[in-house]
PDB file of C-alpha atoms in Angstrom:
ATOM      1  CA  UNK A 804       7.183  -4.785   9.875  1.00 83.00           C
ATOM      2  CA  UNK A 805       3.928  -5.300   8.307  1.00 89.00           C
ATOM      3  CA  UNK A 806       1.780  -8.318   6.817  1.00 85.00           C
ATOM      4  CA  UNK A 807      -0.156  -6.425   4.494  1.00 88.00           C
ATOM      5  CA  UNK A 808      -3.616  -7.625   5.611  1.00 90.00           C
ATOM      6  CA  UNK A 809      -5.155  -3.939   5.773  1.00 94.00           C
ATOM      7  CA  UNK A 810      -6.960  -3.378   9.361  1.00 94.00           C
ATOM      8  CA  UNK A 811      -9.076  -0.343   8.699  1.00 95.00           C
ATOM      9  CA  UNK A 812      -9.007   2.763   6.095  1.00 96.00           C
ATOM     10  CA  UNK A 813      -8.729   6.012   6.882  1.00 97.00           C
ATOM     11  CA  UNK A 814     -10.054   9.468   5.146  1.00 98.00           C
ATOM     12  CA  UNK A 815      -7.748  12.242   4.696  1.00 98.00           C
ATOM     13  CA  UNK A 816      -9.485  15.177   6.181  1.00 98.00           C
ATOM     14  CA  UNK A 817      -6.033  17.762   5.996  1.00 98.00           C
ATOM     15  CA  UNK A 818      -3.333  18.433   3.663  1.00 98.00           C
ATOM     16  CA  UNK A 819      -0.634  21.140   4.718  1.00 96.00           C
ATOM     17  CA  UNK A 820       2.219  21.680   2.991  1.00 95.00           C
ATOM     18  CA  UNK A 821       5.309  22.442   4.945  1.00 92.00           C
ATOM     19  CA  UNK A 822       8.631  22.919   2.283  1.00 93.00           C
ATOM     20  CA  UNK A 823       8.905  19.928   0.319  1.00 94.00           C
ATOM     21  CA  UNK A 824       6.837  17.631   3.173  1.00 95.00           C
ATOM     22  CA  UNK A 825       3.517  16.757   2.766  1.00 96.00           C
ATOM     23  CA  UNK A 826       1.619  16.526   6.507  1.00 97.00           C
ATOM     24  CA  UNK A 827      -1.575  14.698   6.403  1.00 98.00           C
ATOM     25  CA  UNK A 828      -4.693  14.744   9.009  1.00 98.00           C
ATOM     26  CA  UNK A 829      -6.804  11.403   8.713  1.00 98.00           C
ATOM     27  CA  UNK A 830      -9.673  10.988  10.456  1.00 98.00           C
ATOM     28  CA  UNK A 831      -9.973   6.823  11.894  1.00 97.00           C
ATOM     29  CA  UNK A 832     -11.622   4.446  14.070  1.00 95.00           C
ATOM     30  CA  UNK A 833      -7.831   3.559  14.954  1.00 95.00           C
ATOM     31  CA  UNK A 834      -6.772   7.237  16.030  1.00 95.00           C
ATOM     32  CA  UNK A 835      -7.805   6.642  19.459  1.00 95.00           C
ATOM     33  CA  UNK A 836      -5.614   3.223  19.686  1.00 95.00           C
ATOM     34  CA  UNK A 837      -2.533   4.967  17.964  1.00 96.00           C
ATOM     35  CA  UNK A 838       0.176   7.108  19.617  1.00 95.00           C
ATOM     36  CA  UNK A 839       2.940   9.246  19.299  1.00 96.00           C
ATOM     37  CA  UNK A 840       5.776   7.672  17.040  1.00 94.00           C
ATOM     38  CA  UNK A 841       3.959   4.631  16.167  1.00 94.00           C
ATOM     39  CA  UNK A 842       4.609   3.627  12.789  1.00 94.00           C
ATOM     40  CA  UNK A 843       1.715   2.897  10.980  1.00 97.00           C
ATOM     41  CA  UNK A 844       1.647   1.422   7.315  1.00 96.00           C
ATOM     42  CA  UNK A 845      -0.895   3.768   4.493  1.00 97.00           C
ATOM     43  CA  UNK A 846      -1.463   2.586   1.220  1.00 97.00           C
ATOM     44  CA  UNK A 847       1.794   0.586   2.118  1.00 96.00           C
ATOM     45  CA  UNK A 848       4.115   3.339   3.201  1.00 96.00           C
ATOM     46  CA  UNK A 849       5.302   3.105   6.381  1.00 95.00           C
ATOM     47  CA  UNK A 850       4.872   6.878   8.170  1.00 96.00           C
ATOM     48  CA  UNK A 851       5.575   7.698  11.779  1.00 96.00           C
ATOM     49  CA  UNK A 852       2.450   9.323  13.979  1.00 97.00           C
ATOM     50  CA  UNK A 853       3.275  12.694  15.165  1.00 96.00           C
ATOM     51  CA  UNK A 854       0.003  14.130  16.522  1.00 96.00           C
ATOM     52  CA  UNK A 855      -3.367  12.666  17.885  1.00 97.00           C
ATOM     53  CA  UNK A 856      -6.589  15.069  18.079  1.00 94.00           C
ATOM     54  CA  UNK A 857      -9.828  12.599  19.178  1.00 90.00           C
ATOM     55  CA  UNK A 858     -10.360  10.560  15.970  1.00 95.00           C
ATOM     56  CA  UNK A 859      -7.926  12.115  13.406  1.00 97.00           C
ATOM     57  CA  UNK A 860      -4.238  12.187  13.616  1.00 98.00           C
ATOM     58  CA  UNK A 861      -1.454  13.277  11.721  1.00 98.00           C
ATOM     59  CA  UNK A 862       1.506  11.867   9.433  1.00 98.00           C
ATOM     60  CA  UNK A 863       4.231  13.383   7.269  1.00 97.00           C
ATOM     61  CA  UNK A 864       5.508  12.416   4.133  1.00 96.00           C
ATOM     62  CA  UNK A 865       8.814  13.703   3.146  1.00 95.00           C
ATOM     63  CA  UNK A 866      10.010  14.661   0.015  1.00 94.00           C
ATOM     64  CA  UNK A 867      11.749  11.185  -1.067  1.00 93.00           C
ATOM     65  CA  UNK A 868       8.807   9.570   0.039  1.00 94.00           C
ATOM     66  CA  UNK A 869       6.538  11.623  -2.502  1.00 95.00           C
ATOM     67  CA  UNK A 870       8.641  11.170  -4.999  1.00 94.00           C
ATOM     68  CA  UNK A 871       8.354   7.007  -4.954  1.00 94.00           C
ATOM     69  CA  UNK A 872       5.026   6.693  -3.828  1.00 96.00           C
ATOM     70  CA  UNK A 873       1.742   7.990  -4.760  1.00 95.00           C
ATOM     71  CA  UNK A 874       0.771  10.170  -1.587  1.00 96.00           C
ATOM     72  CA  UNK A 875       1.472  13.251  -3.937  1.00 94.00           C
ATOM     73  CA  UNK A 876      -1.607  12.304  -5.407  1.00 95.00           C
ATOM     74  CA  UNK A 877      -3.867  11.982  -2.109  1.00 96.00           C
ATOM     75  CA  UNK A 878      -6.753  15.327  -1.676  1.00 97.00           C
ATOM     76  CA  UNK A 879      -9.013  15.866   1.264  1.00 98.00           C
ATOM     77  CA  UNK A 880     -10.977  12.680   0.940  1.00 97.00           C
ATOM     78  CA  UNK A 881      -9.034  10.223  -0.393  1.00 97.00           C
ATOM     79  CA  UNK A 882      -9.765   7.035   1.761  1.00 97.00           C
ATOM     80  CA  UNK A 883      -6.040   5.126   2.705  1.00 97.00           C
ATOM     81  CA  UNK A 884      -5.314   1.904   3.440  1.00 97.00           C
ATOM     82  CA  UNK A 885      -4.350   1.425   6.605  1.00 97.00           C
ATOM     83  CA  UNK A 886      -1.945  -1.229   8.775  1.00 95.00           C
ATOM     84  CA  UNK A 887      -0.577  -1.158  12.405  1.00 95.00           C
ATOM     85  CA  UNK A 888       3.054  -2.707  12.707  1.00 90.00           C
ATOM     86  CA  UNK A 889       2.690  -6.513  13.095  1.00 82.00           C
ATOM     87  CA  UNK A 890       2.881  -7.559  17.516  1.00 76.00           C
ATOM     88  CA  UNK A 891       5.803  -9.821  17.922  1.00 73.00           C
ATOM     89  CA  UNK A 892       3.285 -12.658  19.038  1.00 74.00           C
ATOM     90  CA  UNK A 893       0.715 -11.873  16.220  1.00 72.00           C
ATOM     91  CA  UNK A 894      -0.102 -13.901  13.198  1.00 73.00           C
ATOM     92  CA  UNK A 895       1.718 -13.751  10.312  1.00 69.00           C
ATOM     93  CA  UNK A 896      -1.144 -13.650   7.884  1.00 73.00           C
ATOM     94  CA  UNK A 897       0.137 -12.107   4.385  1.00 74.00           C
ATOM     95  CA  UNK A 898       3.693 -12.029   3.789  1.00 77.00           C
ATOM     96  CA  UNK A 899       6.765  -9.803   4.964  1.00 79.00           C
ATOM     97  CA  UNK A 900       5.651  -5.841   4.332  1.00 84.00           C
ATOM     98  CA  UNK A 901       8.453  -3.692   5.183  1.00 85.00           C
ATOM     99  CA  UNK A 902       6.292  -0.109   4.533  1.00 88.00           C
ATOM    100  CA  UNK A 903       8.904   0.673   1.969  1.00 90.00           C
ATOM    101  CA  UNK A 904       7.578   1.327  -1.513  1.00 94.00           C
ATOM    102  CA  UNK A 905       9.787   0.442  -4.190  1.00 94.00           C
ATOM    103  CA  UNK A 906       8.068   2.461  -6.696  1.00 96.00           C
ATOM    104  CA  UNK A 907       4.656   3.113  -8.301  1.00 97.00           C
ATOM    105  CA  UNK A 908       2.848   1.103 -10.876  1.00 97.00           C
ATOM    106  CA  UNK A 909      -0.517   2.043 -12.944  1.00 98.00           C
ATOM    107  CA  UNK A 910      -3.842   0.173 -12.747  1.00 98.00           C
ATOM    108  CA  UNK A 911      -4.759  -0.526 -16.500  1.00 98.00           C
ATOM    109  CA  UNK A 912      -8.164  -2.826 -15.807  1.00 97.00           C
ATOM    110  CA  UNK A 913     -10.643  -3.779 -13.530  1.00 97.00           C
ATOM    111  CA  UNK A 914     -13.444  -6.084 -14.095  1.00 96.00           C
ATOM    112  CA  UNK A 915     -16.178  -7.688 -11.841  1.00 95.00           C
ATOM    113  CA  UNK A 916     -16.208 -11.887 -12.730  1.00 93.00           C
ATOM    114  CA  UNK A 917     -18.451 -13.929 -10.394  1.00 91.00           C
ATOM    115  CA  UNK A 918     -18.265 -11.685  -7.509  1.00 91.00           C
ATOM    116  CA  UNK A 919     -15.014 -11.261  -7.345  1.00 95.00           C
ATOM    117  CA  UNK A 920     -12.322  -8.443  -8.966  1.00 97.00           C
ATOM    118  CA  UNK A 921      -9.402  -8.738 -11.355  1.00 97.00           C
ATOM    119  CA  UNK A 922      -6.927  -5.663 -11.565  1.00 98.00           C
ATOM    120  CA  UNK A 923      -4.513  -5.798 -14.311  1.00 98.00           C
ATOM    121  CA  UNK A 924      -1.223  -3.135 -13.036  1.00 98.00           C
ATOM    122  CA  UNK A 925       1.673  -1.857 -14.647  1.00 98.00           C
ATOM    123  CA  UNK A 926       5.349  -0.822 -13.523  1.00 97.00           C
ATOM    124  CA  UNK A 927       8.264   0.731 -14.817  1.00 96.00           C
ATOM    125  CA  UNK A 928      10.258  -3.121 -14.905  1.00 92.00           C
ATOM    126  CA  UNK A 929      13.855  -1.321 -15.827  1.00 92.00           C
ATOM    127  CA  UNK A 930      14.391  -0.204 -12.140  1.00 88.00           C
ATOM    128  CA  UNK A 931      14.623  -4.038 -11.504  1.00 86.00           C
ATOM    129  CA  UNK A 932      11.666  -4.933  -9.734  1.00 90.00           C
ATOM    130  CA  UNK A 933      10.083  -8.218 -10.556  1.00 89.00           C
ATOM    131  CA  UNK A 934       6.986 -10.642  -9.670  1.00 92.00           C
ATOM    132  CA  UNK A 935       7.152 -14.251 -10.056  1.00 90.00           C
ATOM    133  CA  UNK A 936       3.727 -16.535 -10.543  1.00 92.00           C
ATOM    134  CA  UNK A 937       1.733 -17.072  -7.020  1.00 93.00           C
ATOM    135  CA  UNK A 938       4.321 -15.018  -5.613  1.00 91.00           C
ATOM    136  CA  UNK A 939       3.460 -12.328  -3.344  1.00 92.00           C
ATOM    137  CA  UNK A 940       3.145  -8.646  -3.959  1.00 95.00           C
ATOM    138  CA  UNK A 941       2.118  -5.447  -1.820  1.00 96.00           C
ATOM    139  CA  UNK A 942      -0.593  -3.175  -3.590  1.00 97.00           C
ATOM    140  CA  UNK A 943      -1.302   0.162  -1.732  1.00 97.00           C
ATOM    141  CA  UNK A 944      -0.126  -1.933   1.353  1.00 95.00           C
ATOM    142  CA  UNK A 945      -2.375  -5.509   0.286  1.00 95.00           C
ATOM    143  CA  UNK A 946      -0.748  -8.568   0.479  1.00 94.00           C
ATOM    144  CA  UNK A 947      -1.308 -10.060  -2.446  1.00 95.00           C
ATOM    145  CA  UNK A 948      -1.006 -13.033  -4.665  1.00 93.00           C
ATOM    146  CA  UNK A 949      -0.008 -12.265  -8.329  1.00 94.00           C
ATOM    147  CA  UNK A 950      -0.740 -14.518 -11.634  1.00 93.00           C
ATOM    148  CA  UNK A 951      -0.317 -13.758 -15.100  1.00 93.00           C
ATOM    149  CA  UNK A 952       3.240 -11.929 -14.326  1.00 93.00           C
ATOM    150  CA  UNK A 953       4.557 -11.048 -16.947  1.00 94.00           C
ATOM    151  CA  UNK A 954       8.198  -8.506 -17.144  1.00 91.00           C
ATOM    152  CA  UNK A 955       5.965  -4.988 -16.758  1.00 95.00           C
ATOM    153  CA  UNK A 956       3.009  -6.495 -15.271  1.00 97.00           C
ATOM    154  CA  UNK A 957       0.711  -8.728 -13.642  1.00 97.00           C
ATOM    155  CA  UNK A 958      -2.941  -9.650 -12.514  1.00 97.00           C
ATOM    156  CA  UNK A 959      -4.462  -9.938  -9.055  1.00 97.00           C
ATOM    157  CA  UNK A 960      -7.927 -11.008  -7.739  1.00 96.00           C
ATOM    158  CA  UNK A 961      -9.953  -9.495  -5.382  1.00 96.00           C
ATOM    159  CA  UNK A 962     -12.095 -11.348  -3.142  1.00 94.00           C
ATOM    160  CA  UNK A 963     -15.751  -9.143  -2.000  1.00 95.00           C
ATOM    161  CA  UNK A 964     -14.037  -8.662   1.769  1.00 93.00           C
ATOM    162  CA  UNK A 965     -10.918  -6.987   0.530  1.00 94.00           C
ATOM    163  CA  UNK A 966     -12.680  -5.266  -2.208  1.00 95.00           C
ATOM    164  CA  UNK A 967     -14.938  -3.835   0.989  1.00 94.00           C
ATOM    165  CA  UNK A 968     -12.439  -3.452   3.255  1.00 94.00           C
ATOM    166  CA  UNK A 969      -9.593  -1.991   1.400  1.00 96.00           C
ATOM    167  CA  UNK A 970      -9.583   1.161  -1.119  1.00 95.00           C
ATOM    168  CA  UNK A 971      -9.747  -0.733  -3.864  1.00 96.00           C
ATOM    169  CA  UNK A 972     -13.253  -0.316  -4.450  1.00 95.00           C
ATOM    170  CA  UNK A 973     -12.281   3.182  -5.887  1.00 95.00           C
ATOM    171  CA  UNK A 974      -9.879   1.850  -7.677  1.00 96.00           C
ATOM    172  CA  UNK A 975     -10.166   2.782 -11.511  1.00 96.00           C
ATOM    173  CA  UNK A 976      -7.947   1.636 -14.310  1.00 97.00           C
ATOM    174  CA  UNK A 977      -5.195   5.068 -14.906  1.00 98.00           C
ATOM    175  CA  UNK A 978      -5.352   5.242 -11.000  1.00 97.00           C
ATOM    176  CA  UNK A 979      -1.123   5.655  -9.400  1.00 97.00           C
ATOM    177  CA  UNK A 980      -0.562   2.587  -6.736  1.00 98.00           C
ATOM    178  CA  UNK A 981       2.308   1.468  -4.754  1.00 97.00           C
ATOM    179  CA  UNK A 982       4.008  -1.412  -5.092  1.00 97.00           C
ATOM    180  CA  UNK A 983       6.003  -3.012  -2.765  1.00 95.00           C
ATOM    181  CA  UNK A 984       7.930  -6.040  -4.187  1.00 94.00           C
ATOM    182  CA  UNK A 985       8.455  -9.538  -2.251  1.00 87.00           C
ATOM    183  CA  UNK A 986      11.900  -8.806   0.423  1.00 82.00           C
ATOM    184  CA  UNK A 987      12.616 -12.389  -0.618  1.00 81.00           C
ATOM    185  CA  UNK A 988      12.602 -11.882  -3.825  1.00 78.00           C
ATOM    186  CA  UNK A 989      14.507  -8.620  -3.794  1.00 77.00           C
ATOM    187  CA  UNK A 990      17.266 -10.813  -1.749  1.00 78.00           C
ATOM    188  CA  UNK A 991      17.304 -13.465  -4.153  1.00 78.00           C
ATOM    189  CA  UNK A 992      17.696 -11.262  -7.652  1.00 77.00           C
ATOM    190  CA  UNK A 993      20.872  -9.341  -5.909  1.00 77.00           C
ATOM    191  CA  UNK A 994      22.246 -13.073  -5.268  1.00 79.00           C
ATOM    192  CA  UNK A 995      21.932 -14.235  -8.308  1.00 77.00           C
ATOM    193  CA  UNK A 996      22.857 -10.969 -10.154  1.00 77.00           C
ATOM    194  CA  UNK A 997      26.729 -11.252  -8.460  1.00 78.00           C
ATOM    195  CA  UNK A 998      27.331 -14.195  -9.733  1.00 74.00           C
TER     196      UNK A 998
END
């Protein structure tokens, strides 16, 4: 389980294909604190560590996995978000981040007000997903707090530390993200939807 408050981002330094699986080399501060078949949370998909080398190690993406999320889309250089599984005395900080992407969305605008960022993003709303106003939402594996939702959409600020800290100063409007929808209210829609 994750929070979604990002820890570090890492750079893709190695893409090699294997079948339909994607296997990725990142190069982080974090490699040398990793290990072998710790699950570690990038751009909010949770992906098991199967090799360490120094201060890159490796991750693979299967073929479900590209087909919900936007890892297809990562190249040698592409800088990732990137999470360590919550300690079971830790802080809960952001909200419940399971590492399971429920699908993509599009970013359709960025703008700079005051210092801070708004992002405007997009999603396919006929799977079923939803986001409710000052709910919580999990961009690229950021905890989040939406406004303006609307049934496709919704609007997030970013604050100058996350905008730093995260990927999402590269970030451009047309740009794939994942999305990772509030476990809560996931649970609660399927309640309601039986009766």
């Amino acid at each position: 389980m994750f929070t979604g408050i990002v820890e570090t981002t890492a750079e893709v330094v190695e893409i090699i294909f294997e079948g339909t699986n994607l296997t990725f080399r990142l190069r982080s501060h974090l490699a040398t604190e990793l290990k072998i078949d710790q699950s570690v949370s990038h751009n909010g998909v949770c992906l098991t560590v199967t090799s360490l080398e120094q201060d890159t190690y490796t991750v693979t993406a299967v073929d479900e996995t590209l087909k919900k999320t936007n890892l297809g889309y990562w190249k040698v250089g592409t800088k990732v978000n990137v999470e360590r599984c919550m300690p079971a005395n830790g802080r809960f900080d952001g909200h419940i981040v399971q590492g399971h992407v429920d699908q993509t969305g599009v970013c359709t605008y960025v703008e700079e007000v005051g210092g801070s960022w708004l992002f405007d993003f997009q999603y396919d709303s006929s799977i079923g997903n939803i986001t409710v106003e000052k709910g919580s939402v999990c961009v690229n594996g950021v905890s989040l707090t939406v406004f303006n939702s609307q049934d496709d959409g919704f609007r997030v600020t970013i604050i100058p530390y996350t905008y730093e800290h995260t990927n999402f100063h590269q970030l451009q409007a047309g740009d794939v993200i994942n999305l990772e929808f509030d476990i809560l209210g996931k649970y609660m829609q399927k309640i309601l939807a039986k009766r």
